Coordinates of N, CA, C and O in Angstrom, one line a residue:
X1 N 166.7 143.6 196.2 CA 167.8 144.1 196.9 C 168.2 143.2 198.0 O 169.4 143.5 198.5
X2 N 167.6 142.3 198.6 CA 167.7 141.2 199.6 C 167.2 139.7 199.2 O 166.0 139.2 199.1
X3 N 168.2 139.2 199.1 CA 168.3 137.7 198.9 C 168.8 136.6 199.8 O 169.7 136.3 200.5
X4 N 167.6 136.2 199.4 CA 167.3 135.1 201.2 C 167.7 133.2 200.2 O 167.4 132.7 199.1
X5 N 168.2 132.7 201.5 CA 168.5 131.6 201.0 C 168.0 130.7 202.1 O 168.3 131.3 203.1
X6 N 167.5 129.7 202.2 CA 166.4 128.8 203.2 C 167.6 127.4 203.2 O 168.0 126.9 202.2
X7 N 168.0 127.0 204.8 CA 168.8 125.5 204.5 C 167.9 124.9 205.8 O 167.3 125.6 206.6
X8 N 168.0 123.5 205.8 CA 168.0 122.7 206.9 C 167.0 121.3 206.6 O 167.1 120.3 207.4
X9 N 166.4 121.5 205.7 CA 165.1 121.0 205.5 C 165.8 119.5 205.4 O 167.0 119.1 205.7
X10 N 164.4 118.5 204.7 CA 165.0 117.3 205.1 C 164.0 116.5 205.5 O 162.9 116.9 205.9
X11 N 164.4 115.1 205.2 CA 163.3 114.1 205.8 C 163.5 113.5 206.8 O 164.7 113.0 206.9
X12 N 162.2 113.2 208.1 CA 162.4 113.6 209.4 C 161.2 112.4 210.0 O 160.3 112.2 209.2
X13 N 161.1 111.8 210.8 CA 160.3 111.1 211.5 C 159.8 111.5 212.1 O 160.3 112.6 212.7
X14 N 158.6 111.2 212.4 CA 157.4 111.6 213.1 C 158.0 111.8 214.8 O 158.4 110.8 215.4
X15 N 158.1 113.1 215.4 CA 158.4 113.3 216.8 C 159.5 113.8 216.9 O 159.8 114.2 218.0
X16 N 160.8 114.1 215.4 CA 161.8 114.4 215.6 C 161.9 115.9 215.4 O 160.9 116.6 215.5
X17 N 163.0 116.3 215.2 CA 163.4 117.9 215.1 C 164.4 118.4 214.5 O 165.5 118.2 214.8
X18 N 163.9 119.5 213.3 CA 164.8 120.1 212.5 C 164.8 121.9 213.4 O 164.1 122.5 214.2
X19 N 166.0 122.2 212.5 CA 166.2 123.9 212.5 C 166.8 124.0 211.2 O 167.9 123.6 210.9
X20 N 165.9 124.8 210.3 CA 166.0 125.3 209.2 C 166.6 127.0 209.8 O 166.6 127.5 210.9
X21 N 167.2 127.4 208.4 CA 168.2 129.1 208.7 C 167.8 129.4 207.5 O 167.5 128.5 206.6
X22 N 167.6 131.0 207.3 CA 167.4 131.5 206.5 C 168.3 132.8 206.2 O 168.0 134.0 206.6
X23 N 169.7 132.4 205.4 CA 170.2 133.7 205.3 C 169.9 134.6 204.2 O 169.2 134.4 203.2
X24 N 170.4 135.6 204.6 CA 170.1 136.9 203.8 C 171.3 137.9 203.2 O 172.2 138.1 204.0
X25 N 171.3 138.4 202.1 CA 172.2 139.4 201.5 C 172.3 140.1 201.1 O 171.2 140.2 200.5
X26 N 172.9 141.0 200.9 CA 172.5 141.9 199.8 C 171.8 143.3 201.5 O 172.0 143.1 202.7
X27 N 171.2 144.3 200.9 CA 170.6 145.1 201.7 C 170.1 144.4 202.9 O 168.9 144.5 203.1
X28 N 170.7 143.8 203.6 CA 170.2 143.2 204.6 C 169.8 144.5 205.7 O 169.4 143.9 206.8
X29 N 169.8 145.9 205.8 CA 169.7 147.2 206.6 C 168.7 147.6 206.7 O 168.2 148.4 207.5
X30 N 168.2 146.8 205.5 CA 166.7 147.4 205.2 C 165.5 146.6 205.7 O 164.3 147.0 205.7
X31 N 165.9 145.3 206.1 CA 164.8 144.7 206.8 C 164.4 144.6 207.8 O 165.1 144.0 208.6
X32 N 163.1 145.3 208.2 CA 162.0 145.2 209.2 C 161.9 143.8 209.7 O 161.9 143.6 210.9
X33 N 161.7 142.9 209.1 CA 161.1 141.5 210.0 C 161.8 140.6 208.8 O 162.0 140.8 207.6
X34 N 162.0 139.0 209.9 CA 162.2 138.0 209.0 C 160.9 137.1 209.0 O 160.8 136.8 210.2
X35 N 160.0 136.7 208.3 CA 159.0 136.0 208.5 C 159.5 134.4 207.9 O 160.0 134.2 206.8
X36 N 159.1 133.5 208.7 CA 158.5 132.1 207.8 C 157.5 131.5 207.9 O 157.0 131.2 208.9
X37 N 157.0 131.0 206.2 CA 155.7 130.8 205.5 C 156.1 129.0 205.7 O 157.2 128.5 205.8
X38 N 154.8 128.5 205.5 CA 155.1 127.4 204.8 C 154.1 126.4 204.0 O 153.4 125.9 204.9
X39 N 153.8 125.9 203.0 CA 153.1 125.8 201.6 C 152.9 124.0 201.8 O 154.0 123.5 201.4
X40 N 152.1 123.3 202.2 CA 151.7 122.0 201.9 C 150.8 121.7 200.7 O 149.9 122.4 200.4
X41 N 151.3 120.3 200.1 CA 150.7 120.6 198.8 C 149.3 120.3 198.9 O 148.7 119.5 199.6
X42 N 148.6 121.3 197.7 CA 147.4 121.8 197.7 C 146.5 122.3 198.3 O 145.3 122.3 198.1
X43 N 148.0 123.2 199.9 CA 147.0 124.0 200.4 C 147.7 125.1 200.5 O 148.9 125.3 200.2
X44 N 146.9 126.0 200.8 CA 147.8 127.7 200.2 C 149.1 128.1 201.3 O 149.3 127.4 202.3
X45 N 149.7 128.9 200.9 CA 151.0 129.5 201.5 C 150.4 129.9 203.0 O 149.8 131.0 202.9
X46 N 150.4 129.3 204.3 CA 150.7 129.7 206.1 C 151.6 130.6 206.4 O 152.7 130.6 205.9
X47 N 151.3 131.4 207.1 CA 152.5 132.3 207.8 C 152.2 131.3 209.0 O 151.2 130.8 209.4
X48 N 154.2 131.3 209.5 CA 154.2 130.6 210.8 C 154.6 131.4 211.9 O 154.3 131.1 213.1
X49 N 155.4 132.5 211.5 CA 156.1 133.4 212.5 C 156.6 134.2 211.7 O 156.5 134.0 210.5
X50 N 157.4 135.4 212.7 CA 158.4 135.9 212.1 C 159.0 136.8 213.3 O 158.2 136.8 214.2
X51 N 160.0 137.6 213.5 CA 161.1 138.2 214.2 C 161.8 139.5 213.6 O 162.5 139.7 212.6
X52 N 161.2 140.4 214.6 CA 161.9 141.7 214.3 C 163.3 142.1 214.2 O 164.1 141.6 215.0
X53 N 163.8 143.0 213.0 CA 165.3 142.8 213.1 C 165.5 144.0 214.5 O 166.4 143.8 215.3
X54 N 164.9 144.8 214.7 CA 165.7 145.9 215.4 C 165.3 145.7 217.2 O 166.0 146.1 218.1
X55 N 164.0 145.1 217.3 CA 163.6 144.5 218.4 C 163.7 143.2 219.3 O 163.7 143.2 220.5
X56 N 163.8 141.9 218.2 CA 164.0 141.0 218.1 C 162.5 140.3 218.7 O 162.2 139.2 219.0
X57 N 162.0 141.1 218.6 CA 160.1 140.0 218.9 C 160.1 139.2 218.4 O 160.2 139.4 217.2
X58 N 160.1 138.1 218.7 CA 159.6 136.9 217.9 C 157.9 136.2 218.4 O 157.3 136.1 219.5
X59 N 157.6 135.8 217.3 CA 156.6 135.0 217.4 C 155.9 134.1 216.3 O 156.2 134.4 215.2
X60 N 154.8 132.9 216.5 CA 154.7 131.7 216.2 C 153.1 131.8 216.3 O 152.6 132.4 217.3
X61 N 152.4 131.4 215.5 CA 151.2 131.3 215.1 C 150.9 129.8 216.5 O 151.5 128.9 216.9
X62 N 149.6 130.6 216.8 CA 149.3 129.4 217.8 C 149.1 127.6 217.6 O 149.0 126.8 218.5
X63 N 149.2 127.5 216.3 CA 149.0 126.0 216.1 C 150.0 125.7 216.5 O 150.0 124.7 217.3
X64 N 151.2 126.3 216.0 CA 152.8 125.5 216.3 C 153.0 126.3 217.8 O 153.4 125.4 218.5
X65 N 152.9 126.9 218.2 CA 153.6 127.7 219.4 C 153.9 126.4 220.6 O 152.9 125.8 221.1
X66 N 154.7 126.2 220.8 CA 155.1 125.6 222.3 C 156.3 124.8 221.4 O 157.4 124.8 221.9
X67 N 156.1 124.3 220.3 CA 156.9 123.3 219.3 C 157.9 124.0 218.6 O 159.0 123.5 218.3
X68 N 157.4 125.4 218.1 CA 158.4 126.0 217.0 C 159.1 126.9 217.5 O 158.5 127.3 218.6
X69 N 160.2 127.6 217.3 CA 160.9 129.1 218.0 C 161.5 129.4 216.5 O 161.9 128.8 215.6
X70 N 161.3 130.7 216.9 CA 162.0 131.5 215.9 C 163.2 132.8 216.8 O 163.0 133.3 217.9
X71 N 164.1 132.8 216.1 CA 165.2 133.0 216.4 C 166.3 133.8 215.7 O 166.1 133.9 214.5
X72 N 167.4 134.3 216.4 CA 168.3 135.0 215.3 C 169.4 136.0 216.5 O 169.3 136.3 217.7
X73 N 170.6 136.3 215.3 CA 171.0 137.5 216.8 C 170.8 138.5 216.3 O 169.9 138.6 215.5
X74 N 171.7 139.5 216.9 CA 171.1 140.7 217.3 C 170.8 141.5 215.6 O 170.1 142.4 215.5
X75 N 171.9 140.7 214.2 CA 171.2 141.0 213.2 C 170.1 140.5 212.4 O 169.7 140.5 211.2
X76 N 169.9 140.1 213.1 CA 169.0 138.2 212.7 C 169.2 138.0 210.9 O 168.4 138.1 210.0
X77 N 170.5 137.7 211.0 CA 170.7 137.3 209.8 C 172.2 136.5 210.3 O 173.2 137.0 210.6
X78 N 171.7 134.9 210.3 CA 170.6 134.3 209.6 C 169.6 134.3 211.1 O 169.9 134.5 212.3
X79 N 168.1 134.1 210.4 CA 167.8 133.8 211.3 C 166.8 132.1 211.2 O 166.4 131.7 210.1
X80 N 166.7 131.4 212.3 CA 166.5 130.1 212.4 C 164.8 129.7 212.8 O 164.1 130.5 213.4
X81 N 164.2 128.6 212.5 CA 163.1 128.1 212.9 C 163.2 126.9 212.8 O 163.3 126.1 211.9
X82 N 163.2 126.7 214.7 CA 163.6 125.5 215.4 C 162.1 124.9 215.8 O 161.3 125.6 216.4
X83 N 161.9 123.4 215.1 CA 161.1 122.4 215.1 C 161.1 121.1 215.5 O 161.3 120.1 214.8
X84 N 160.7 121.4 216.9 CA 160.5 120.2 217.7 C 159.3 119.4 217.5 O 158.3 120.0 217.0
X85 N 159.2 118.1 217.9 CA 157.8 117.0 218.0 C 156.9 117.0 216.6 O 155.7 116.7 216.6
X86 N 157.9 117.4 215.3 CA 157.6 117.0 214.1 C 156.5 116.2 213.6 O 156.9 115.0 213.4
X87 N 155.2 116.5 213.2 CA 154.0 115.7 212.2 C 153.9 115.6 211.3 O 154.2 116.5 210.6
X88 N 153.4 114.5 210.8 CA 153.0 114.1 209.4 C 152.7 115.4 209.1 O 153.6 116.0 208.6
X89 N 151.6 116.0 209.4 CA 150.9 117.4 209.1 C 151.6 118.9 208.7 O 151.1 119.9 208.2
X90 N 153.1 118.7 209.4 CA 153.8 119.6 209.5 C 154.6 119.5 207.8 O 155.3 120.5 207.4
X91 N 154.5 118.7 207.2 CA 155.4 118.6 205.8 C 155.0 119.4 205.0 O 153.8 119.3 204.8
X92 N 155.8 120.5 204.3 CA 155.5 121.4 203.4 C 156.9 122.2 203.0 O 157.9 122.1 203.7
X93 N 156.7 122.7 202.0 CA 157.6 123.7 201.8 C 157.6 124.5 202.7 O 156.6 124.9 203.4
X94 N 159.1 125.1 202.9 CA 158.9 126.1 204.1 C 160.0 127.3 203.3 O 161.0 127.0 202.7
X95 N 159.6 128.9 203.6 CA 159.7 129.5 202.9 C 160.3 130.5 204.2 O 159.9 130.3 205.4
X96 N 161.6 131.9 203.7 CA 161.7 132.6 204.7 C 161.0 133.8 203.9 O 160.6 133.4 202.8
X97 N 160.6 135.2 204.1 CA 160.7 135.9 204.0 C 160.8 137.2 205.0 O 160.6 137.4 206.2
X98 N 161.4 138.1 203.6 CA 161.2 140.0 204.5 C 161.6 141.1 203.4 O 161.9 141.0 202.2
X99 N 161.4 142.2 204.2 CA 161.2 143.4 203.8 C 160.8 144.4 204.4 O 160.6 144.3 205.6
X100 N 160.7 145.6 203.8 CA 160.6 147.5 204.8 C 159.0 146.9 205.4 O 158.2 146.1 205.1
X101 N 159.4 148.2 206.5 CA 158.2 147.7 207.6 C 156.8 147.9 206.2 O 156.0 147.1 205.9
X102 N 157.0 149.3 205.5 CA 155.9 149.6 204.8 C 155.2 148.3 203.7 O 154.0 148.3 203.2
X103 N 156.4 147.0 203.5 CA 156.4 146.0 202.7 C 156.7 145.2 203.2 O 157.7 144.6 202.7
X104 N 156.2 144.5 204.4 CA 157.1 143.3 205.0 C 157.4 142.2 204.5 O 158.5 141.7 204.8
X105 N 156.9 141.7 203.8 CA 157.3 140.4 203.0 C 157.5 140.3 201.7 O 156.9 139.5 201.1
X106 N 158.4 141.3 200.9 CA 158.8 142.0 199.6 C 159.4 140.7 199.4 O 158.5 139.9 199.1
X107 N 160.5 140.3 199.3 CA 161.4 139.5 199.4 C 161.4 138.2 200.0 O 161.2 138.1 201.2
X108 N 161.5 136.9 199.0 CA 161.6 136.0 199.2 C 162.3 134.3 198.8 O 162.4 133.8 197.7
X109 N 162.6 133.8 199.8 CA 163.7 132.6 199.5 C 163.0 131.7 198.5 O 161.9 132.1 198.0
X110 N 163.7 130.5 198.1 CA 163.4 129.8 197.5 C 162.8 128.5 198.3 O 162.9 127.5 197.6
X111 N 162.3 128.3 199.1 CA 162.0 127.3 200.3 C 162.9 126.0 200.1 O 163.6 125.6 199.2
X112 N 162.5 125.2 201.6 CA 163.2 124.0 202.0 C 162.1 123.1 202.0 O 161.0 123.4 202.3
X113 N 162.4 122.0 201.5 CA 161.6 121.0 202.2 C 161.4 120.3 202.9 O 161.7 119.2 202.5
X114 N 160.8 120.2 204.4 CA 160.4 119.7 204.9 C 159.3 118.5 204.8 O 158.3 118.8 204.2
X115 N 159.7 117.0 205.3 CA 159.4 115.9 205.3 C 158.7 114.9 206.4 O 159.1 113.7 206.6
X116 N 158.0 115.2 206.9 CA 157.9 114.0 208.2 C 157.0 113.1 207.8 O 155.9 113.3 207.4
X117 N 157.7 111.4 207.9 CA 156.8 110.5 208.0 C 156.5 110.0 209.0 O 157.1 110.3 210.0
X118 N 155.4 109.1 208.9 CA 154.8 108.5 210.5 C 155.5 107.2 210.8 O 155.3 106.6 211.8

């Protein structure tokens, strides 16, 4: 019932800065939280954050925190994950999701790629 689409991604130099968006459609009324994941190869799917639609909490897993924000307005749709001081380390697919509080991460995009070389 909610269809998420992931843009921004891209190949990026070591130290630079993307903002990937992740819109959404469809039952967008129904979502509790926007979360984003992100999948480096051959290592499992990370949650990196995510943001409440009706509160707007945001927050960032402590590895990235000071570097990443997550973001959105007051329907957070779309909502954004702004990536400063970019690493080799940081390249992976990056994925949005959401869904009902009882299901939060029901629903999910097709991911972006993210790129940084050194």
């Amino acid at each position: 019932q909610v269809q998420l689409v992931e843009s921004g991604g891209g190949l990026v130099q070591a130290g630079g800065s993307l903002r990937l968006s992740c819109a959404a459609s469809g039952r967008t009324f129904s979502m509790y939280a926007m979360g984003w994941f992100r999948q480096a190869p051959g290592k499992a799917r990370e949650f990196v954050g995510d943001i409440t639609r009706s509160g707007g909490n945001a927050y960032v897993v402590v590895s990235v925190q000071y570097l990443f924000t997550i973001s959105g307005d007051n329907a957070k749709n779309p909502v954004y994950l702004q990536m400063h001081s970019l690493k080799p380390e940081d390249t992976a697919v990056y994925y949005c999701a959401t869904g009902q509080e009882s299901s939060r991460f029901s629903y999910w995009g097709q991911g972006t790629q993210v790129t940084v070389s050194s």
